[in-house]
C-alpha cells in the first residue's frame, strides 16, 4: 500500500485526481493490517511530512500519520519511539545541507497519540533535555516559536527545576537576537506573531513558577546592560517585560538602583535600550517600567545617567508620537522626561524644530488618539514655556502651532512641575502604587478596583457625593443592628477623612455582594445599585435602626410626621411613588395602583417613533446650565389623559395629551407641536453663555433624558396579546395604561435601559445612542387638588389650578458612564458634583421656599471624575461631551437632587435642622480611632520609604559641581511647586486630569 501511495503522490495527475486516489488508500488504512505494512506506511508518511517539497505532500503525510495514530496505536507507539525522536532532534532528517525544518511540528503532531502510552514519560524526559539544548543553540524566531508552540500544547515537556531557570534565561537570550529580516507587512506580522508565542511561553512558565521571574529578569538586564555586544539586542525583548507582574516593580527597581555592582555605563546602556522599546508595537506596561527606572535613578540621585540618557533619547521618543500604535507609551515617557529635566532648557530645545510638524500631522490625523495627544502635548509645552521663559524667537513657531489648543492654568503647571522634578522626587513609584502616592489634588479619595469592581466603585462614589445621604449615613449612631449600613458608614468615613489617595472597599464588597454575581466578572452597576438600596431598606425596615432620627418640624401635622418617621433612610432619600392607572376602553372603568420606586428605568423609544412626539400627562422639561424660573402665569395643563377628551377609537394610536417641549427648542422659537395652547411657559431669556449651552444641548432630532421620561409617562395601549382583564366587564378588553408620579424622591435615580436582548445573537446588546443630559430637569408630580390650589396662588411652582400637577425641579449631581459595548464587559466610571441648597432653610416668606441662586446652576460648579483609584477635576462640558468624543462611553445611571419646594419642604427642613445642630457629621469613637490609626500607618509607610532611600543616599560620594546647580535649582523651584502629588500623578497618569 505504501508503494501505491508513493506512486500516486509522485505522479503527474492533477491534485483533484490524486486526492481521490489518496482518499481510497487512507480509507483502506483504517482497516486491520500487519505491523510490517503499518511500519512502511509510517515511514512513507514521515518522509512526505518532513521532506515533501510541496505543501500538498506534507498535508498528505500529516493525514496518513493521523490515521495510523488513531487506528493503529500500538504500531504507531512502536514507531514513534525515544531513539527515533532523539535521532530526529540531534541529527535531523533528510540529506545533509537540506535538513527538514518541520521536525518540531512532526513531534508535536505525533505526541498526541502517545500521551497514554508506557513510553510517554521517557519521551517527555527526552524532550525536556532536548528543548533546553535547542534554545542553547540560539535558534531564530521561527524555530523558537515552534518550540514554544510544542511546550504550550504539551507542558509536560517544559524543563523543570534548575533546568527550567536555565531554559527561561536562554530563551530570553534567543529573543535578544531576534531580527526581522524583511520589511514587508506580512513578514513583519509573522515576526511579531512568532515573538508573541515565545514571550507567551515565558508568561506561562512564570505563572506556574513565580520563582523563575527574578532570575529571568536578571538575565534580561545582563543582556541590555552589556557594553561588549557589537550589535544592540533586539527590541523584541520588550515583549518579555510586558508579562512581568507590576507588583514586582517596586522591589526590582529598588534592587537595580541600589546595586553597587552595576556601573553607571551599564545602567546608562540598559535604560537607553529600554527607552528604545517604546517603538515595540505589542508592548504593554513598557512605559511604566521605563518611568519607574527613571524615577528610581532620580531617587538615588544618579542624575548624570538621567541627563545623558534624556539628551540622547528624547528626540527618538518624540518621533514615535507619529505612530498611533505606540503613541500612548511614547507620550508617557516623553512627559516624564521633559517634566523631570528642569535644571536646563537643553532637552526641551532639542524638540523645538520638530513640534510644529508633529502638531500639523496630529491635526490632520483627526482621531481620538491624536486629539488627546495634542491636548496633552500642548499642556506639556506650556509647562516648558513657563519653566524656561526668555526665548521668544525660538518659541514663536511652536506657540503659533499650539495656539488653538487648551492652555492649562498656572496652578496646574506649578503642580506638574513640582511633582515631577528630579530634585523633588520622593516617591519614585507613586503613579503605579496608591500606597506610595499622596492624596489627589481634588481632595477626594479613590477606590481600589478589586477585579472588575468598577461597577461598585462608581455607585459608591455617586452615593458618597449625594451629600444629604452621606451626612445622614455618617450621623448614624453606633450599633450592630444594621451591619451593611455600618460598613457603608465606615467606607464613607474613610472616603471623607483618610489621607490615602485610594482605599480598598473589600469589606463592603463582601457584605454587599449579590449572591448571583460571578466573582471577578464585570456586572451591571444598575443591578448592583438596586440590590444595595433594597438591602439597606430591608435592614432598617425590620427594625434594625442604628441612627438618630432626623428632627421633625413642630408645625408638621401628626399624620404627616408619623408617615415621615415610618420611612427608612433609603425611602427618605431615594424613595418616590408612582400611580399606575388602567382604563378599560369598553366600559371606561379606571383601576389604579400606587407603587413605591427607588429608580426609574427609562426605555428607548422604538426607532420608528418620533421621540419628540412622545406624549405624557405633563411634559418633562430640561434647562441649560443657568437658572430659569417658570413665568408667573404658567400655561394650562391637563390633569389626566382621560379628562376633557373623547374616548379613543380602537383603531387610534394613543392620543397625545399635550405636546412635549424642551427649553432648547423654545429658545429657538421652534414649536415641537402646533398645539401651542398647551405649551409650558418658560422664561426664554438667552443664556449669557449660550455658546456653550448650544454645544452641550443635543440636536432637535436626537434623544434627551426628557424624551425618555416623556416616553415612560406616555399612555400605552394594551391590545392583542396584551389585553387587560377588566373586572367590571369580567373579560379581556382593550385598555390604556398610564403612569403618573405622585411623590418625587429627594434623589431621583434614572437608569437608561441601554442593554437589550438580541434574539439573533442570543446576547445582550448595547444601545449606543447619544442622550443629551440636562443639568436641570423639571418633573411633573401629581398632587391633591387642594394643595395645587394653594401652591398655584404663589405662581412659582409650576402648578395650575385644576390641573392636578405641580412641577418639581431637579439638579444633576452624578452620571455613571459605561464604557464598552456589552453589559458583561467594559468599564464604569462616574462624574459627580455636590448639589446643596444655597439658601437658608428657614420658614420662607408666604410658605414658599426661595429658589437656589444662579451660581448653583452655573455650569462652572466643580465636577469630579471618579475612575477607580484616580480622582480628577472635571466639568459639565466633559459630562455632556463624553459620548461625542468616545462613542462607546455612554451615560447609564443618572442622579438628580430635588430642589427645595412644597413637596420636599419637610425633608429639606429636617436636613437643615440637623446641619445647624450638628454641623459636619461627628463620627463615633471606634470609627475615629480606626481612621486615625490608618492615617498614622500611612504616614509611617511614607516615612519608611523616605528613610530607606536617605540611608543609601547618605553613603554616596560628594556630588560633582553640576550637582550644586541642581541643589540651587531645587530652592528656586520651591515657589512654583508647592502642591503635593495627585493620586495617579506623575508619569503616564499626570496628563489625564482633564478628560478632554
PDB file of N, CA and C in Angstrom, residues 420-482:
ATOM      1  N   UNK A 420       7.188  66.433  39.518  1.00  0.00           N
ATOM      2  CA  UNK A 420       7.981  65.591  38.624  1.00  0.00           C
ATOM      3  C   UNK A 420       9.476  65.916  38.615  1.00  0.00           C
ATOM      4  N   UNK A 421       9.878  67.025  39.239  1.00  0.00           N
ATOM      5  CA  UNK A 421      11.303  67.385  39.213  1.00  0.00           C
ATOM      6  C   UNK A 421      12.145  66.304  39.882  1.00  0.00           C
ATOM      7  N   UNK A 422      13.339  66.043  39.322  1.00  0.00           N
ATOM      8  CA  UNK A 422      14.231  65.053  39.940  1.00  0.00           C
ATOM      9  C   UNK A 422      14.533  65.424  41.387  1.00  0.00           C
ATOM     10  N   UNK A 423      14.758  66.706  41.619  1.00  0.00           N
ATOM     11  CA  UNK A 423      15.174  67.139  42.943  1.00  0.00           C
ATOM     12  C   UNK A 423      14.036  67.143  43.953  1.00  0.00           C
ATOM     13  N   UNK A 424      12.822  66.884  43.489  1.00  0.00           N
ATOM     14  CA  UNK A 424      11.697  66.760  44.429  1.00  0.00           C
ATOM     15  C   UNK A 424      11.087  65.370  44.352  1.00  0.00           C
ATOM     16  N   UNK A 425      11.880  64.435  43.799  1.00  0.00           N
ATOM     17  CA  UNK A 425      11.368  63.079  43.608  1.00  0.00           C
ATOM     18  C   UNK A 425      11.427  62.316  44.924  1.00  0.00           C
ATOM     19  N   UNK A 426      10.263  62.167  45.554  1.00  0.00           N
ATOM     20  CA  UNK A 426      10.210  61.481  46.845  1.00  0.00           C
ATOM     21  C   UNK A 426       9.670  60.066  46.719  1.00  0.00           C
ATOM     22  N   UNK A 427       8.666  59.897  45.877  1.00  0.00           N
ATOM     23  CA  UNK A 427       8.058  58.573  45.706  1.00  0.00           C
ATOM     24  C   UNK A 427       8.207  58.165  44.251  1.00  0.00           C
ATOM     25  N   UNK A 428       9.264  57.437  43.956  1.00  0.00           N
ATOM     26  CA  UNK A 428       9.545  57.165  42.546  1.00  0.00           C
ATOM     27  C   UNK A 428       8.518  56.276  41.879  1.00  0.00           C
ATOM     28  N   UNK A 429       7.686  55.560  42.649  1.00  0.00           N
ATOM     29  CA  UNK A 429       6.681  54.690  42.045  1.00  0.00           C
ATOM     30  C   UNK A 429       5.268  55.168  42.347  1.00  0.00           C
ATOM     31  N   UNK A 430       5.113  56.423  42.630  1.00  0.00           N
ATOM     32  CA  UNK A 430       3.819  56.934  43.089  1.00  0.00           C
ATOM     33  C   UNK A 430       2.717  56.738  42.069  1.00  0.00           C
ATOM     34  N   UNK A 431       3.038  56.801  40.786  1.00  0.00           N
ATOM     35  CA  UNK A 431       1.977  56.730  39.789  1.00  0.00           C
ATOM     36  C   UNK A 431       1.465  55.310  39.587  1.00  0.00           C
ATOM     37  N   UNK A 432       2.121  54.321  40.158  1.00  0.00           N
ATOM     38  CA  UNK A 432       1.672  52.941  39.964  1.00  0.00           C
ATOM     39  C   UNK A 432       1.125  52.304  41.238  1.00  0.00           C
ATOM     40  N   UNK A 433       1.505  52.808  42.401  1.00  0.00           N
ATOM     41  CA  UNK A 433       1.051  52.211  43.646  1.00  0.00           C
ATOM     42  C   UNK A 433       0.406  53.262  44.530  1.00  0.00           C
ATOM     43  N   UNK A 434      -0.904  53.200  44.715  1.00  0.00           N
ATOM     44  CA  UNK A 434      -1.570  54.193  45.554  1.00  0.00           C
ATOM     45  C   UNK A 434      -0.958  54.307  46.949  1.00  0.00           C
ATOM     46  N   UNK A 435      -0.410  53.224  47.485  1.00  0.00           N
ATOM     47  CA  UNK A 435       0.127  53.283  48.840  1.00  0.00           C
ATOM     48  C   UNK A 435       1.358  54.188  48.916  1.00  0.00           C
ATOM     49  N   UNK A 436       1.964  54.507  47.777  1.00  0.00           N
ATOM     50  CA  UNK A 436       3.135  55.370  47.791  1.00  0.00           C
ATOM     51  C   UNK A 436       2.811  56.770  47.284  1.00  0.00           C
ATOM     52  N   UNK A 437       1.532  57.039  47.000  1.00  0.00           N
ATOM     53  CA  UNK A 437       1.158  58.330  46.450  1.00  0.00           C
ATOM     54  C   UNK A 437       0.557  59.212  47.529  1.00  0.00           C
ATOM     55  N   UNK A 438       0.381  60.485  47.182  1.00  0.00           N
ATOM     56  CA  UNK A 438      -0.283  61.409  48.087  1.00  0.00           C
ATOM     57  C   UNK A 438      -1.728  61.578  47.645  1.00  0.00           C
ATOM     58  N   UNK A 439      -2.498  62.212  48.509  1.00  0.00           N
ATOM     59  CA  UNK A 439      -3.908  62.405  48.231  1.00  0.00           C
ATOM     60  C   UNK A 439      -4.085  63.264  46.982  1.00  0.00           C
ATOM     61  N   UNK A 440      -5.123  62.991  46.227  1.00  0.00           N
ATOM     62  CA  UNK A 440      -5.382  63.724  44.994  1.00  0.00           C
ATOM     63  C   UNK A 440      -5.518  65.208  45.274  1.00  0.00           C
ATOM     64  N   UNK A 441      -5.104  65.996  44.298  1.00  0.00           N
ATOM     65  CA  UNK A 441      -5.219  67.449  44.427  1.00  0.00           C
ATOM     66  C   UNK A 441      -6.673  67.885  44.559  1.00  0.00           C
ATOM     67  N   UNK A 442      -7.593  67.022  44.184  1.00  0.00           N
ATOM     68  CA  UNK A 442      -9.012  67.354  44.316  1.00  0.00           C
ATOM     69  C   UNK A 442      -9.477  67.281  45.762  1.00  0.00           C
ATOM     70  N   UNK A 443      -8.701  66.614  46.617  1.00  0.00           N
ATOM     71  CA  UNK A 443      -9.133  66.385  47.985  1.00  0.00           C
ATOM     72  C   UNK A 443     -10.020  65.172  48.131  1.00  0.00           C
ATOM     73  N   UNK A 444     -10.385  64.553  47.025  1.00  0.00           N
ATOM     74  CA  UNK A 444     -11.233  63.362  47.047  1.00  0.00           C
ATOM     75  C   UNK A 444     -10.364  62.103  47.056  1.00  0.00           C
ATOM     76  N   UNK A 445     -10.970  60.996  47.443  1.00  0.00           N
ATOM     77  CA  UNK A 445     -10.235  59.734  47.572  1.00  0.00           C
ATOM     78  C   UNK A 445     -10.820  58.716  46.601  1.00  0.00           C
ATOM     79  N   UNK A 446      -9.954  57.951  45.957  1.00  0.00           N
ATOM     80  CA  UNK A 446     -10.386  56.929  45.025  1.00  0.00           C
ATOM     81  C   UNK A 446     -10.657  55.598  45.707  1.00  0.00           C
ATOM     82  N   UNK A 447     -11.154  54.649  44.922  1.00  0.00           N
ATOM     83  CA  UNK A 447     -11.429  53.294  45.406  1.00  0.00           C
ATOM     84  C   UNK A 447     -10.642  52.306  44.559  1.00  0.00           C
ATOM     85  N   UNK A 448      -9.991  51.378  45.217  1.00  0.00           N
ATOM     86  CA  UNK A 448      -9.178  50.387  44.512  1.00  0.00           C
ATOM     87  C   UNK A 448     -10.084  49.383  43.815  1.00  0.00           C
ATOM     88  N   UNK A 449      -9.766  49.088  42.563  1.00  0.00           N
ATOM     89  CA  UNK A 449     -10.504  48.078  41.816  1.00  0.00           C
ATOM     90  C   UNK A 449     -10.041  46.697  42.272  1.00  0.00           C
ATOM     91  N   UNK A 450     -10.971  45.906  42.782  1.00  0.00           N
ATOM     92  CA  UNK A 450     -10.639  44.591  43.345  1.00  0.00           C
ATOM     93  C   UNK A 450     -10.810  43.470  42.332  1.00  0.00           C
ATOM     94  N   UNK A 451     -10.830  43.821  41.057  1.00  0.00           N
ATOM     95  CA  UNK A 451     -11.018  42.832  39.997  1.00  0.00           C
ATOM     96  C   UNK A 451     -12.394  42.993  39.378  1.00  0.00           C
ATOM     97  N   UNK A 452     -12.487  43.872  38.369  1.00  0.00           N
ATOM     98  CA  UNK A 452     -13.770  44.159  37.707  1.00  0.00           C
ATOM     99  C   UNK A 452     -14.831  44.648  38.697  1.00  0.00           C
ATOM    100  N   UNK A 453     -14.420  45.473  39.654  1.00  0.00           N
ATOM    101  CA  UNK A 453     -15.394  46.026  40.599  1.00  0.00           C
ATOM    102  C   UNK A 453     -15.624  47.510  40.352  1.00  0.00           C
ATOM    103  N   UNK A 454     -15.315  47.973  39.155  1.00  0.00           N
ATOM    104  CA  UNK A 454     -15.545  49.385  38.841  1.00  0.00           C
ATOM    105  C   UNK A 454     -17.032  49.720  38.901  1.00  0.00           C
ATOM    106  N   UNK A 455     -17.899  48.726  38.675  1.00  0.00           N
ATOM    107  CA  UNK A 455     -19.343  48.984  38.757  1.00  0.00           C
ATOM    108  C   UNK A 455     -19.721  49.399  40.180  1.00  0.00           C
ATOM    109  N   UNK A 456     -19.124  48.739  41.178  1.00  0.00           N
ATOM    110  CA  UNK A 456     -19.405  49.080  42.564  1.00  0.00           C
ATOM    111  C   UNK A 456     -18.754  50.408  42.944  1.00  0.00           C
ATOM    112  N   UNK A 457     -17.511  50.620  42.501  1.00  0.00           N
ATOM    113  CA  UNK A 457     -16.809  51.850  42.842  1.00  0.00           C
ATOM    114  C   UNK A 457     -17.568  53.077  42.347  1.00  0.00           C
ATOM    115  N   UNK A 458     -18.110  52.997  41.134  1.00  0.00           N
ATOM    116  CA  UNK A 458     -18.830  54.140  40.576  1.00  0.00           C
ATOM    117  C   UNK A 458     -20.103  54.426  41.365  1.00  0.00           C
ATOM    118  N   UNK A 459     -20.810  53.379  41.760  1.00  0.00           N
ATOM    119  CA  UNK A 459     -22.046  53.563  42.534  1.00  0.00           C
ATOM    120  C   UNK A 459     -21.732  54.139  43.910  1.00  0.00           C
ATOM    121  N   UNK A 460     -20.691  53.627  44.567  1.00  0.00           N
ATOM    122  CA  UNK A 460     -20.337  54.120  45.907  1.00  0.00           C
ATOM    123  C   UNK A 460     -19.960  55.597  45.851  1.00  0.00           C
ATOM    124  N   UNK A 461     -19.171  55.967  44.846  1.00  0.00           N
ATOM    125  CA  UNK A 461     -18.777  57.375  44.743  1.00  0.00           C
ATOM    126  C   UNK A 461     -19.983  58.268  44.453  1.00  0.00           C
ATOM    127  N   UNK A 462     -20.928  57.784  43.660  1.00  0.00           N
ATOM    128  CA  UNK A 462     -22.136  58.570  43.380  1.00  0.00           C
ATOM    129  C   UNK A 462     -22.962  58.746  44.649  1.00  0.00           C
ATOM    130  N   UNK A 463     -23.102  57.688  45.428  1.00  0.00           N
ATOM    131  CA  UNK A 463     -23.842  57.793  46.690  1.00  0.00           C
ATOM    132  C   UNK A 463     -23.107  58.696  47.675  1.00  0.00           C
ATOM    133  N   UNK A 464     -21.779  58.599  47.689  1.00  0.00           N
ATOM    134  CA  UNK A 464     -20.995  59.441  48.600  1.00  0.00           C
ATOM    135  C   UNK A 464     -21.152  60.917  48.241  1.00  0.00           C
ATOM    136  N   UNK A 465     -21.206  61.230  46.954  1.00  0.00           N
ATOM    137  CA  UNK A 465     -21.331  62.621  46.534  1.00  0.00           C
ATOM    138  C   UNK A 465     -22.759  63.149  46.698  1.00  0.00           C
ATOM    139  N   UNK A 466     -23.714  62.258  47.001  1.00  0.00           N
ATOM    140  CA  UNK A 466     -25.059  62.707  47.366  1.00  0.00           C
ATOM    141  C   UNK A 466     -24.976  63.186  48.823  1.00  0.00           C
ATOM    142  N   UNK A 467     -24.663  64.468  48.997  1.00  0.00           N
ATOM    143  CA  UNK A 467     -24.230  64.977  50.308  1.00  0.00           C
ATOM    144  C   UNK A 467     -25.268  64.758  51.402  1.00  0.00           C
ATOM    145  N   UNK A 468     -26.565  64.911  51.096  1.00  0.00           N
ATOM    146  CA  UNK A 468     -27.582  64.706  52.125  1.00  0.00           C
ATOM    147  C   UNK A 468     -27.579  63.258  52.614  1.00  0.00           C
ATOM    148  N   UNK A 469     -27.448  62.340  51.696  1.00  0.00           N
ATOM    149  CA  UNK A 469     -27.398  60.920  52.058  1.00  0.00           C
ATOM    150  C   UNK A 469     -26.121  60.628  52.835  1.00  0.00           C
ATOM    151  N   UNK A 470     -24.993  61.188  52.377  1.00  0.00           N
ATOM    152  CA  UNK A 470     -23.729  60.943  53.061  1.00  0.00           C
ATOM    153  C   UNK A 470     -23.779  61.440  54.502  1.00  0.00           C
ATOM    154  N   UNK A 471     -24.282  62.659  54.706  1.00  0.00           N
ATOM    155  CA  UNK A 471     -24.348  63.205  56.065  1.00  0.00           C
ATOM    156  C   UNK A 471     -25.258  62.357  56.955  1.00  0.00           C
ATOM    157  N   UNK A 472     -26.350  61.885  56.371  1.00  0.00           N
ATOM    158  CA  UNK A 472     -27.259  61.051  57.153  1.00  0.00           C
ATOM    159  C   UNK A 472     -26.589  59.749  57.576  1.00  0.00           C
ATOM    160  N   UNK A 473     -25.844  59.142  56.655  1.00  0.00           N
ATOM    161  CA  UNK A 473     -25.152  57.890  56.966  1.00  0.00           C
ATOM    162  C   UNK A 473     -24.072  58.124  58.015  1.00  0.00           C
ATOM    163  N   UNK A 474     -23.298  59.196  57.854  1.00  0.00           N
ATOM    164  CA  UNK A 474     -22.228  59.470  58.804  1.00  0.00           C
ATOM    165  C   UNK A 474     -22.763  59.847  60.182  1.00  0.00           C
ATOM    166  N   UNK A 475     -23.993  60.349  60.269  1.00  0.00           N
ATOM    167  CA  UNK A 475     -24.591  60.736  61.543  1.00  0.00           C
ATOM    168  C   UNK A 475     -25.231  59.566  62.294  1.00  0.00           C
ATOM    169  N   UNK A 476     -25.241  58.388  61.658  1.00  0.00           N
ATOM    170  CA  UNK A 476     -25.873  57.238  62.313  1.00  0.00           C
ATOM    171  C   UNK A 476     -25.145  56.916  63.611  1.00  0.00           C
ATOM    172  N   UNK A 477     -25.919  56.483  64.602  1.00  0.00           N
ATOM    173  CA  UNK A 477     -25.321  56.128  65.892  1.00  0.00           C
ATOM    174  C   UNK A 477     -24.687  54.754  65.813  1.00  0.00           C
ATOM    175  N   UNK A 478     -23.770  54.511  66.733  1.00  0.00           N
ATOM    176  CA  UNK A 478     -23.059  53.240  66.757  1.00  0.00           C
ATOM    177  C   UNK A 478     -24.006  52.102  67.122  1.00  0.00           C
ATOM    178  N   UNK A 479     -23.873  51.003  66.472  1.00  0.00           N
ATOM    179  CA  UNK A 479     -24.722  49.846  66.767  1.00  0.00           C
ATOM    180  C   UNK A 479     -24.491  48.752  65.750  1.00  0.00           C
ATOM    181  N   UNK A 480     -25.002  47.572  66.050  1.00  0.00           N
ATOM    182  CA  UNK A 480     -24.804  46.416  65.178  1.00  0.00           C
ATOM    183  C   UNK A 480     -26.103  45.923  64.556  1.00  0.00           C
ATOM    184  N   UNK A 481     -27.152  46.736  64.669  1.00  0.00           N
ATOM    185  CA  UNK A 481     -28.442  46.265  64.169  1.00  0.00           C
ATOM    186  C   UNK A 481     -28.527  46.322  62.653  1.00  0.00           C
ATOM    187  N   UNK A 482     -27.668  47.117  62.022  1.00  0.00           N
ATOM    188  CA  UNK A 482     -27.661  47.197  60.565  1.00  0.00           C
ATOM    189  C   UNK A 482     -26.225  47.024  60.077  1.00  0.00           C
TER     190      UNK A 482
END
